[in-house]
Structures are given as structure tokens and as C-alpha cells.
PDB file of C-alpha atoms in Angstrom:
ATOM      1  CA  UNK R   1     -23.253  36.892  10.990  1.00 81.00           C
ATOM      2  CA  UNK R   2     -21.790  33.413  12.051  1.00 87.00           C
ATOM      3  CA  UNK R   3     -24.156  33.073  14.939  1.00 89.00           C
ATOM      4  CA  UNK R   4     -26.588  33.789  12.547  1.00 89.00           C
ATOM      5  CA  UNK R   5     -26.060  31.194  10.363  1.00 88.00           C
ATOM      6  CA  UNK R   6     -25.494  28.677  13.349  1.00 90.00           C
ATOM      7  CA  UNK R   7     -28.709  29.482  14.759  1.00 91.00           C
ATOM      8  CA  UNK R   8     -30.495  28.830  10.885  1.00 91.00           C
ATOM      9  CA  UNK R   9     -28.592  25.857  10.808  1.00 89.00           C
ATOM     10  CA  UNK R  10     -29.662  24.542  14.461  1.00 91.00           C
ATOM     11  CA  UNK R  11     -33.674  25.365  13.277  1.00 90.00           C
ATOM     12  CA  UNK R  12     -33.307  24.141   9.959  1.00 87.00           C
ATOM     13  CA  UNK R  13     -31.697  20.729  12.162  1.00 87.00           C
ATOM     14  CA  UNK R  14     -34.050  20.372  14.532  1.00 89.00           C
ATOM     15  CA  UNK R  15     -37.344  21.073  11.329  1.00 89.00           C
ATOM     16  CA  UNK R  16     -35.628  18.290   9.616  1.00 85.00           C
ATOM     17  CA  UNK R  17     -35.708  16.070  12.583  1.00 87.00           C
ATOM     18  CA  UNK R  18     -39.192  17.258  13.240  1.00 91.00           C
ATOM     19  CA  UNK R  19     -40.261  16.332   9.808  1.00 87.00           C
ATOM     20  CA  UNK R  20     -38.559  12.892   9.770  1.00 89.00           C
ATOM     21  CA  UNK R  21     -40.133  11.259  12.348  1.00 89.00           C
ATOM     22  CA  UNK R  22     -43.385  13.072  11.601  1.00 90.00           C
ATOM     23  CA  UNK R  23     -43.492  12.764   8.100  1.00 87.00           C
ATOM     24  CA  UNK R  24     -40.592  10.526   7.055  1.00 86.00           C
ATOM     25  CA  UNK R  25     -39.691   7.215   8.975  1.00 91.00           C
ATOM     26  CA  UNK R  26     -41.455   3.793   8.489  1.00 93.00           C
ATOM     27  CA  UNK R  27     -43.736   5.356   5.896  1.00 93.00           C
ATOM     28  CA  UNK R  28     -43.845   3.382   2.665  1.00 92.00           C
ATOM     29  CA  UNK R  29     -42.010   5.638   0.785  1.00 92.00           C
ATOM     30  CA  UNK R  30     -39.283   5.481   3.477  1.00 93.00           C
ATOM     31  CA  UNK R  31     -39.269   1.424   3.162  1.00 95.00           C
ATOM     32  CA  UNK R  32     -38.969   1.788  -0.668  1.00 93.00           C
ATOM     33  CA  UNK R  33     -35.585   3.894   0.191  1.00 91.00           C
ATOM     34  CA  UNK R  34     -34.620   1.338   2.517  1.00 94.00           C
ATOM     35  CA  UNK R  35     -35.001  -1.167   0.047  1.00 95.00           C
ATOM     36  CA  UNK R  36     -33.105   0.328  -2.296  1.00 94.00           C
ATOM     37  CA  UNK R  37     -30.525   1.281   0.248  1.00 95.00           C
ATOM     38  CA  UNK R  38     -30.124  -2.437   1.096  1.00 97.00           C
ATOM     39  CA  UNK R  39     -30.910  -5.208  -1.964  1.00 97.00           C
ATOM     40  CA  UNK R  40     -28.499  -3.629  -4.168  1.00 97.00           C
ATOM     41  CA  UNK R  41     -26.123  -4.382  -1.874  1.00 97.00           C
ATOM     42  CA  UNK R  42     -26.563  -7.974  -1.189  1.00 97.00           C
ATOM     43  CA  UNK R  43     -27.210  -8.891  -4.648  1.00 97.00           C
ATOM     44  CA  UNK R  44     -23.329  -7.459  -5.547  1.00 97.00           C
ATOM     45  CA  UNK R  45     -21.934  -9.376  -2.273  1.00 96.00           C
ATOM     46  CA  UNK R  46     -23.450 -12.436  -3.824  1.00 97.00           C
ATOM     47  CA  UNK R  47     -22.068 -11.457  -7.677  1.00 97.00           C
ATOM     48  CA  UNK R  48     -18.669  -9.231  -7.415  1.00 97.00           C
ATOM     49  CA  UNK R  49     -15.708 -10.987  -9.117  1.00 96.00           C
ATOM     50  CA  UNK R  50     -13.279 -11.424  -5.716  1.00 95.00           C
ATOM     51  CA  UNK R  51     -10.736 -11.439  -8.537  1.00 94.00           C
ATOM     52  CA  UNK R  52     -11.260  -8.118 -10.049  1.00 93.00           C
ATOM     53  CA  UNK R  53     -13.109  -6.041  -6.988  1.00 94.00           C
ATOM     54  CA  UNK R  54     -10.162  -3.703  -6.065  1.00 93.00           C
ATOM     55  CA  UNK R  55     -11.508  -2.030  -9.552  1.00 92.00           C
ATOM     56  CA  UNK R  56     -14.887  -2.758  -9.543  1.00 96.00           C
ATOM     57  CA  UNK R  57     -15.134  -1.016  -6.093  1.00 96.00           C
ATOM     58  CA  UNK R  58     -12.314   1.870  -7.690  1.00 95.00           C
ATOM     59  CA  UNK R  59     -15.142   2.092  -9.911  1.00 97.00           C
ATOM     60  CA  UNK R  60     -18.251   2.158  -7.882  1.00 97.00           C
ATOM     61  CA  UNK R  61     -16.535   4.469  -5.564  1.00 97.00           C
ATOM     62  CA  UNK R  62     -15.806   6.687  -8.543  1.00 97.00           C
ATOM     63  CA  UNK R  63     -19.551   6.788  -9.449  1.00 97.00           C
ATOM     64  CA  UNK R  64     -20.951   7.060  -6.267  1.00 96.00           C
ATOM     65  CA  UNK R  65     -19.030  10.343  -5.685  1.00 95.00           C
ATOM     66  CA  UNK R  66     -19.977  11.743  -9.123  1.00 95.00           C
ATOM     67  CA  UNK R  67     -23.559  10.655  -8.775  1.00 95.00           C
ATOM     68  CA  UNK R  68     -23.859  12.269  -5.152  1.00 93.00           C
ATOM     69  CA  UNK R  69     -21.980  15.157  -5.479  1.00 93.00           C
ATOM     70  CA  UNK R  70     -24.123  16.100  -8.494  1.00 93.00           C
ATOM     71  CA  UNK R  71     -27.789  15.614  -7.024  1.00 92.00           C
ATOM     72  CA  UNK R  72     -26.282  17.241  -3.893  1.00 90.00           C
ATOM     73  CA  UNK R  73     -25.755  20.277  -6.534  1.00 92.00           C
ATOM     74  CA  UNK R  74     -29.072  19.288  -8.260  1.00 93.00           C
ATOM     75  CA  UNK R  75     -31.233  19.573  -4.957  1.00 89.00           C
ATOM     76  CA  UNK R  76     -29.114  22.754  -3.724  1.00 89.00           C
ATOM     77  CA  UNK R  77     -30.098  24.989  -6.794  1.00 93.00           C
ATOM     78  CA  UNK R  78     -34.012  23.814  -6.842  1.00 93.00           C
ATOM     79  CA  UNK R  79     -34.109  21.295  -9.578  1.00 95.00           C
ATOM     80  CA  UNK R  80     -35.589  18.471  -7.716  1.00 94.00           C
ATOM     81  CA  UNK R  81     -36.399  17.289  -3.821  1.00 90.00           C
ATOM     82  CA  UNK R  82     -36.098  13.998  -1.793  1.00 90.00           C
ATOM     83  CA  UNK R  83     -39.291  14.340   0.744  1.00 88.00           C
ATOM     84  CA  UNK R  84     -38.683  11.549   2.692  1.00 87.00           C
ATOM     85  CA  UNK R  85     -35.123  10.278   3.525  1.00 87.00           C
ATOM     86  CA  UNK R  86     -33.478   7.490   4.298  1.00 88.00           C
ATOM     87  CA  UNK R  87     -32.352   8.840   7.720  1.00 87.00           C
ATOM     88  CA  UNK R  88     -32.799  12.346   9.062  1.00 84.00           C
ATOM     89  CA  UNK R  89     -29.178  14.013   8.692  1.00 78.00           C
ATOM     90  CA  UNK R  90     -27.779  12.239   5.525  1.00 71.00           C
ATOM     91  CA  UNK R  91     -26.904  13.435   1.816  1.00 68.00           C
ATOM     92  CA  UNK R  92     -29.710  13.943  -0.286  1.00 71.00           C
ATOM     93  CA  UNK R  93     -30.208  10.831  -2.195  1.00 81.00           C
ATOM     94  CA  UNK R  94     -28.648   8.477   0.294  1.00 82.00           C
ATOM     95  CA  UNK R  95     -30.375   5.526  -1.268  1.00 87.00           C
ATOM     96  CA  UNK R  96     -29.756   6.046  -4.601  1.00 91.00           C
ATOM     97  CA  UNK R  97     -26.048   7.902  -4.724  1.00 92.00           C
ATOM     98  CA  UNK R  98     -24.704   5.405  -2.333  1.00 92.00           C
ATOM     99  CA  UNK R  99     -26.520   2.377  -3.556  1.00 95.00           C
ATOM    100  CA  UNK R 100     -28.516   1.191  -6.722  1.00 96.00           C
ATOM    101  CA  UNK R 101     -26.566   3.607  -9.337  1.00 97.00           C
ATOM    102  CA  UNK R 102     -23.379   2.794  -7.927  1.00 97.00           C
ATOM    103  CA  UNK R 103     -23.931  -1.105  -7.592  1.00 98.00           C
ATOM    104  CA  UNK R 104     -25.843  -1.311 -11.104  1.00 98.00           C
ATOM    105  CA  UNK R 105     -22.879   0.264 -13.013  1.00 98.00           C
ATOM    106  CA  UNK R 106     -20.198  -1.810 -10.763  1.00 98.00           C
ATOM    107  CA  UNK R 107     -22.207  -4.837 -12.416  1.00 98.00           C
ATOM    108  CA  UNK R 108     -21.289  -3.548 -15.655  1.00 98.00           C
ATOM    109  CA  UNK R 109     -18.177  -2.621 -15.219  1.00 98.00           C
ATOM    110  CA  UNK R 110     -17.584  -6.407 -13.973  1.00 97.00           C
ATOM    111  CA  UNK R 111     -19.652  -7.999 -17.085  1.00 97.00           C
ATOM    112  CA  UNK R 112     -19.670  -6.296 -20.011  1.00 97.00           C
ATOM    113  CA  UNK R 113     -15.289  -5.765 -20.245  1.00 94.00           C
ATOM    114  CA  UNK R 114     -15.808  -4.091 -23.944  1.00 96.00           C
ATOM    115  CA  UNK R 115     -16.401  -0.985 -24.313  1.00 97.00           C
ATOM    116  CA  UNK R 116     -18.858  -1.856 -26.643  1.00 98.00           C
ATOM    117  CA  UNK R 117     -20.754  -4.277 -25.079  1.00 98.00           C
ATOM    118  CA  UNK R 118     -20.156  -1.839 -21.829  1.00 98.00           C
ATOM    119  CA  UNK R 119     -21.756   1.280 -23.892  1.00 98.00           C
ATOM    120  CA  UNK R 120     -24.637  -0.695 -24.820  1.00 98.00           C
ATOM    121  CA  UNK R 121     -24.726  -2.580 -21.461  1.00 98.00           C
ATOM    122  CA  UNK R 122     -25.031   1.305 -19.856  1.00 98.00           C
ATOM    123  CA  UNK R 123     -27.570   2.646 -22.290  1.00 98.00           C
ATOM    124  CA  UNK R 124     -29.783  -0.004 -21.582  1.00 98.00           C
ATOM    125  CA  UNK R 125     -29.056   0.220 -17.550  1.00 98.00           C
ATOM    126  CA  UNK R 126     -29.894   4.156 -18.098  1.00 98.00           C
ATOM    127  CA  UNK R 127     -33.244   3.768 -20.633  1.00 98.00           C
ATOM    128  CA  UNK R 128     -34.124   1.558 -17.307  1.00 98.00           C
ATOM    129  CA  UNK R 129     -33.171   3.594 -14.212  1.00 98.00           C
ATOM    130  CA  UNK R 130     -34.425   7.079 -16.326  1.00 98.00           C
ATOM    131  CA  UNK R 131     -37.702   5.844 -17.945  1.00 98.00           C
ATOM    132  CA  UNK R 132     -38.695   3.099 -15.466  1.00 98.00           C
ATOM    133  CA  UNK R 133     -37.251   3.693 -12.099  1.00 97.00           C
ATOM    134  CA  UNK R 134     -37.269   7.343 -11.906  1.00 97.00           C
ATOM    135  CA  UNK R 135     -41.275   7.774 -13.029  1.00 98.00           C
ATOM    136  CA  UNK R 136     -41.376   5.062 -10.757  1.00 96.00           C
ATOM    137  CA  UNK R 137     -39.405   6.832  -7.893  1.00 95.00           C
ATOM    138  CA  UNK R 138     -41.581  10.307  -8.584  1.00 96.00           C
ATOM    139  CA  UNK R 139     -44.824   8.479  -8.435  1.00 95.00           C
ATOM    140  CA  UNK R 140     -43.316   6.784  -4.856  1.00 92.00           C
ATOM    141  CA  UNK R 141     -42.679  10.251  -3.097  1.00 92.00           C
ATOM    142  CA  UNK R 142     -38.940   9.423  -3.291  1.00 91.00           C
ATOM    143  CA  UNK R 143     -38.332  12.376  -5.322  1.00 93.00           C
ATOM    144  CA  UNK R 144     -39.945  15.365  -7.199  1.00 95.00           C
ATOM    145  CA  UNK R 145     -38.864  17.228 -10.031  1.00 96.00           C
ATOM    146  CA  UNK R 146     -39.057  20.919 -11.434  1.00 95.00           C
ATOM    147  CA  UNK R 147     -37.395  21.209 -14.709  1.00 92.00           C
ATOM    148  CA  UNK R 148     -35.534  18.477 -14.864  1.00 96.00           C
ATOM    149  CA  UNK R 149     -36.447  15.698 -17.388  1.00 96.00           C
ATOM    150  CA  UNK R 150     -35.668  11.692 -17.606  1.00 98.00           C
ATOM    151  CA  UNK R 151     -33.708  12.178 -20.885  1.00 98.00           C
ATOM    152  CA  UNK R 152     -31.378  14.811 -18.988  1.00 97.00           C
ATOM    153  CA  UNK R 153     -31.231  11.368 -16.630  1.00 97.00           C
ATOM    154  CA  UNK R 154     -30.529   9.222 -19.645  1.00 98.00           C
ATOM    155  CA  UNK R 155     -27.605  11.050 -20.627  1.00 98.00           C
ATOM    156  CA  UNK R 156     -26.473  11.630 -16.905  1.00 97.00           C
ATOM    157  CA  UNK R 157     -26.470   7.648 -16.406  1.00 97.00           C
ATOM    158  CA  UNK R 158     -24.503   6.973 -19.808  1.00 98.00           C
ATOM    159  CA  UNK R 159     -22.386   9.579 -19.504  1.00 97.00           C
ATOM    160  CA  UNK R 160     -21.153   8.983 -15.727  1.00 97.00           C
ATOM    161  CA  UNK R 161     -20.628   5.035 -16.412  1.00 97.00           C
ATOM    162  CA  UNK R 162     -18.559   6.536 -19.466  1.00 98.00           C
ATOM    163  CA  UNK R 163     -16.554   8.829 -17.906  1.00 97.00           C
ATOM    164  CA  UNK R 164     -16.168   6.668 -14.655  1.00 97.00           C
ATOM    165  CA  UNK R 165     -14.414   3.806 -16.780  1.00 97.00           C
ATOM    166  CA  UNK R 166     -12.038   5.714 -18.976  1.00 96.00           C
ATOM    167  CA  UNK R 167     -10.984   7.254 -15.489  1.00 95.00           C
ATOM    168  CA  UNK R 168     -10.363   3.673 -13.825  1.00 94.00           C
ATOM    169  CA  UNK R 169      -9.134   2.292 -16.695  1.00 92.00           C
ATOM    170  CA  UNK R 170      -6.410   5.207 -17.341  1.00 90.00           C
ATOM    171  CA  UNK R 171      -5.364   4.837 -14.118  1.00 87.00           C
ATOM    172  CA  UNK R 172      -5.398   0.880 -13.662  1.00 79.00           C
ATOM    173  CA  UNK R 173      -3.299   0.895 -16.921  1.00 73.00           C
ATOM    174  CA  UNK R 174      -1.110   3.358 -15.116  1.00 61.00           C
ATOM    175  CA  UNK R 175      -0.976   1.175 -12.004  1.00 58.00           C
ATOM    176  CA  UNK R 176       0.679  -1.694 -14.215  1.00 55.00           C
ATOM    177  CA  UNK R 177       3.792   0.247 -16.182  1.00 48.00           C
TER     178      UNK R 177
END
């Protein structure tokens, strides 16, 4: 059974290699990904508050492993597909996990210090990353969806920044006593 499973996992390997740099690399789907990979990125280098970063990046850390764990889960069980990746053996969503969701809500997290001007801050990040940037991403290649719908990504986006800063903020407030 176990050299079964190796040998499915050394074809399924080798297709997913075959279909990267058939299919995948350098086409413009692939430098959407990268730019989304990379500009999120330098724009919070340029912005991120040196003073407060320990729990801005506490935070972003906490939403990037929320946000990839769960389209990990989301791709494993058939509810959507990323055709092309970022790089041939990588998680799922590489780009977007590890990258624009995590940097956007670190933003807000750094800017809006509320909670209510964070809540609205997030619902208006999430209306914007569901109804723009996902039709967007769909109608790009990036992804493809079957059953899943933008407001299930509405409330994903609000309710991640949400939990993601009562978390941090528990246990910064912890940190200090």
C-alpha cells in the first residue's frame, strides 16, 4: 500500500511538473501571480510602522496561516482550482495566502487601531478582494470555482481579519501583565 501511494505521488509529481512548464510558467496568468506574489510586498516594506511590526507581522503571520490552510482544505475537497501556479511544487494559492490577503489586512491592522474603524476598514478590504479581485482572478485563469460564491469570500475576508485581531490582541495584552 505505501509503495503504492509513493509511486501516485512520484506520477502525480512529475504531471505537475509536466504541466508547469507546459502549461504554467511565463504565461500571463502566471505573471499576474507573480505580481501579486511580489507588489504586495514592497508596498508594506515601504509602509509597515518599524514601531509596531513585531504585531503587525504576529498578525499577518496569523492570517496567512488561516487563509492558506483553509484554501489548502478548499482545493482538497473540490470547491475550487488554481490552474496555473506560482511555482510547480508550492501550496495552492501561493500568491494569494502568502501575499496580497496577508499584506492587505497587516495594513489594517497597522491603520485603522479601532475596532470600529478596523471592522469597517475590513468590510470594505473584503467587498474589494471578493467582488473585484476574485471575478477578476476567475476571469485571469488564476482560479476557478464550483460552488463556491464571492459572498462566502466576503464573509471569509471579514471574518479572518476579525478573528485574527482579537487573537493578537488577547495575546499582546497578555504579553504586557
Amino acid at each position: 500500500m505505501n509503495e503504492q501511494l509513493h509511486e501516485m505521488q512520484q506520477n502525480m509529481a512529475y504531471e505537475e511538473l509536466q504541466r508547469w512548464l507546459n502549461d504554467g510558467i511565463f504565461t500571463w496568468t502566471w505573471w499576474f501571480m507573480l505580481g501579486v506574489f511580489v507588489i504586495p510586498w514592497c508596498i508594506l516594506i515601504r509602509l509597515i510602522d518599524r514601531k509596531r511590526a513585531l504585531s503587525i507581522w504576529f498578525f499577518g503571520l496569523m492570517v496567512l496561516i488561516l487563509s492558506s490552510f483553509l484554501d489548502d482544505l478548499g482545493a482538497e475537497i473540490g470547491i475550487w482550482t488554481y490552474p496555473v501556479k506560482l511555482v510547480p511544487y508550492s501550496l495552492i494559492a501561493f500568491p494569494f495566502d502568502f501575499s496580497i490577503i496577508p499584506v492587505a489586512q497587516m495594513l489594517i491592522y497597522q491603520y485603522f487601531t479601532t475596532w470600529k474603524s478596523f471592522s469597517l476598514a475590513l468590510v470594505l478590504q473584503a467587498a474589494i478582494f471578493a467582488f473585484i479581485g476574485e471575478p477578476f482572478s476567475v476571469w485571469a485563469g488564476a482560479v476557478s470555482y464550483f460552488g463556491w460564491t464571492y459572498c462566502y469570500s466576503f464573509v471569509f475576508y471579514i471574518v479572518t481579519g476579525a478573528f485574527t485581531r482579537a487573537f493578537v490582541n488577547y495575546w499582546s495584552r497578555k504579553q504586557c501583565l
